[in-house]
Amino acid sequence: MTLPLWFDPEEMLIGGNWRRTPETLAVENPSDGSEMARIARGTPSEIDEAVTAAQVALEGQWGQLTAAERGRILMKMSGLVLARTEELVVIEAMDVGKPLSQARADVTALARYLEFYGGAADKVMGETIPYLNGYTAYTLREPHGVTAHIVPWNYPMQIIGRSVGAALAMGNAAVVKPAEEASLTALAFARIAEEAGMPAGALNIVPGLGEEAGAALSSHPGINHISFTGSVGVGQLIQAAAAANVVPVTLELGGKSPQLVFADADLERALPFLVNAGIQNAGQTCSAASRILVERSRYEEVLEKMAARYRALVVGPALADHNLGPLISGRQKQIVETYLSLASDLTIAAQGTIAGDAPATGHYVAPTLIGGGHGAHRLAQEEIFGPAQIVIPFEDEEEAVAIANGTDYGLVASVWSENGPRLMRLAKRLRAGQVFLNNYGAGGGVELPFGGIGKSGHGREKGFEALYGFSSLKTVAAWHG
Ligand code: NAD
């Protein structure tokens, strides 16, 4: 199947103009390894032009719009995304290697982000503050100015929706650098913004390499805020670049998120969440539940029931819509296989199957359930970013918390138990930006503030909270006697 593109993928958007670059980058189809398109290779000079275009937009038509008018453009984009659902599903599936049904969920989420932030744009309010006699004091929420958005390849539509949607709702002008592995739906997003009447320069998209366009964007002195989603290593570079210009930065990094299953859990309800949160998007999800901690008395039972589900999992080409698609690249496959080779001192409880229709040139890894684990094992400490989960027994609540909190990360955690006080206690004790009780939402919940602690990053996106992150607070104290 050819990509259902309704635009030229080699063009990028700067200041309302669609432009090409002398050099381009290949777009690989991870399902079969073929080159299916080419995209622009933005350089520091295009990044510089995009930042200038964003600054001009803030001084011009975009900066003049009311909050309600900005919101209406985002709401219109939401409708246009839904109208383009079929194309967007296939483009994202082919570009990232997602099964069609998962790409469809991402399109729905993108439309919902635009709806949510479109509706919220004119509902962000300041406060009046009781102050000295003769004064009225109040606060204003103002846009930072030009916001930089550096996006990874695993959920391009969702991450652009949550971060650019919130930034534009608050009146910032955005420069987006999508991941070189998966830029196509970012370009589609820009086309849709244009169709919805987004003023020139409010949204600029410059595809390119991380160390070239990405580094130029994060270190550009014209940037007033950076939103980065990606790996810890690059996050550290981004934070250093932000420090040099003294600008705020939101870092959404990796995770090693646990689900804690106590003996009194409703296992039948828990099981689909335990497995799906590990294998969704072939495990290439920052909030993947890659550790399953189980109270010892039910450990064997949980392991076997999860194993039965693993044996039924099928991996294959994105468009065949199996349970899992390929990994994004040969490099990612190699990383995951190297991690899996570390399981030799543990037990491979079960593996899924690679479908017969999966081309040998695609980047397929069978989902792997690992038992016999312990909290200190490298597979229980490091982010694998592939379809593998490790199941670890614990004796009691204390040990469960110690293992759960015993990594460098703190993104998401969940607790499965019918004991109400325990649920409330652990919601407080678990080190994570999000805690789910008797459910698990890997990447779900447009309305729910999301972000990490520790090496999972800092700052919050999603929900109403993101609007505070994408704005700065000004205090006004007026003396009137
Ligand atoms: P990555 O860090 O390699 O790349 C992310 C983005 O940064 C890409 O656009 C890339 O081009 C750019 N980049 C790379 N080097 C750069 C540099 N020197 N300067 C500026 N930009 C640079 O990450 P990835 O492999 O694309 O994504 C996987 C990682 O992202 C995982 O660790 C995952 O956990 C994390 N992630 C986190 C969240 C979250 O919300 N917390 C969501 C998705 C992914």
Coordinates of N, CA and C and ligand atoms in Angstrom, one line a residue, residues 150-154 159 162 177-180 210-211 214-215 218 228-231 234 237-238 252-254 286 383 385 411 450, ligand 1:
I150 N 10.1 19.3 20.9 CA 10.9 18.3 20.4 C 10.3 16.9 20.7
V151 N 9.9 16.2 19.6 CA 8.9 15.1 19.7 C 9.6 13.8 19.4
P152 N 9.3 12.7 20.1 CA 9.8 11.4 19.8 C 9.0 10.7 18.7
W153 N 9.4 9.5 18.3 CA 8.8 8.8 17.2 C 7.6 7.8 17.7
N154 N 7.5 7.6 19.0 CA 6.6 6.5 19.4 C 5.1 6.9 19.3
I159 N 1.6 13.2 21.1 CA 2.5 14.1 21.8 C 2.4 15.5 21.2
R162 N -0.9 17.0 22.6 CA -0.9 17.4 24.0 C 0.0 18.6 24.2
K177 N 10.0 20.2 16.2 CA 11.0 19.4 15.5 C 10.5 17.9 15.8
P178 N 9.8 17.3 14.8 CA 9.4 15.9 15.0 C 10.6 15.0 14.9
A179 N 10.4 13.7 15.3 CA 11.5 12.8 15.2 C 11.8 12.4 13.8
E180 N 13.1 12.2 13.4 CA 13.4 11.9 12.1 C 12.8 10.5 11.6
G210 N 18.1 15.0 15.1 CA 18.1 15.4 16.4 C 19.4 16.3 16.7
E211 N 20.6 15.8 16.4 CA 21.8 16.5 16.7 C 22.0 17.7 15.9
G214 N 17.4 19.5 16.0 CA 16.9 19.5 17.4 C 17.9 20.3 18.3
A215 N 19.2 20.1 18.1 CA 20.1 20.8 18.9 C 20.1 22.3 18.6
S218 N 16.9 23.6 20.5 CA 16.9 23.7 21.9 C 17.9 24.8 22.4
F228 N 10.2 18.9 25.8 CA 10.9 17.8 25.2 C 10.4 16.5 25.7
T229 N 10.1 15.6 24.8 CA 9.7 14.2 25.1 C 10.7 13.3 24.4
G230 N 11.3 12.4 25.2 CA 12.3 11.5 24.6 C 13.1 10.9 25.7
S231 N 14.4 10.5 25.3 CA 15.2 9.7 26.2 C 15.9 10.6 27.2
V234 N 19.2 12.5 25.9 CA 18.9 13.7 25.2 C 18.3 14.8 26.1
L237 N 20.8 16.8 27.7 CA 21.3 17.8 26.8 C 20.4 19.0 26.6
I238 N 19.1 18.7 26.6 CA 18.1 19.7 26.4 C 18.1 20.6 27.6
E252 N 9.7 15.1 29.5 CA 8.9 13.9 29.6 C 9.8 12.8 29.1
L253 N 10.4 12.1 30.1 CA 11.4 11.1 29.7 C 10.9 9.7 29.9
G254 N 11.8 8.8 30.2 CA 11.4 7.4 30.2 C 10.7 6.9 31.5
C286 N 6.5 5.2 26.9 CA 7.2 5.7 28.1 C 6.5 5.2 29.3
E383 N 15.0 0.8 31.2 CA 13.9 0.9 30.2 C 14.3 0.1 29.0
F385 N 12.1 -0.5 26.3 CA 11.4 0.1 25.2 C 11.2 -0.9 24.1
L411 N 7.3 7.4 36.7 CA 6.4 7.9 35.8 C 4.9 7.5 36.1
F450 N 0.1 14.7 33.5 CA 1.0 13.6 33.3 C 2.4 14.1 33.3
Ligands
NAD1 P1 15.3 10.5 21.6 O1 15.6 11.2 22.8 O2 16.4 9.8 20.9 O3 14.6 11.5 20.5 C1 13.6 12.4 20.9 C2 13.6 13.6 20.0 O4 14.8 14.3 20.4 C3 13.7 13.4 18.5 O5 12.9 14.3 17.9 C4 15.2 13.6 18.2 O6 15.4 14.0 16.9 C5 15.5 14.7 19.2 N1 17.0 14.7 19.5 C6 17.9 13.7 19.5 N2 19.1 14.2 19.8 C7 18.9 15.5 20.1 C8 19.8 16.6 20.5 N3 21.1 16.4 20.7 N4 19.3 17.8 20.7 C9 18.0 18.0 20.5 N5 17.1 17.1 20.1 C10 17.6 15.9 19.9 O7 14.1 9.6 22.0 P2 13.4 8.5 21.2 O8 14.2 7.3 21.0 O9 12.8 9.2 19.9 O10 12.1 8.2 22.1 C11 12.2 7.2 23.0 C12 12.3 7.8 24.4 O11 11.3 8.7 24.7 C13 12.1 6.7 25.5 O12 13.1 6.9 26.5 C14 10.7 7.1 26.0 O13 10.5 6.6 27.4 C15 10.6 8.5 25.9 N6 9.2 9.0 25.9 C16 8.7 9.6 26.9 C17 7.4 10.0 26.9 C18 6.8 10.8 28.1 O14 5.8 11.4 27.9 N7 7.4 10.7 29.3 C19 6.6 9.8 25.8 C20 7.2 9.1 24.7 C21 8.5 8.7 24.8

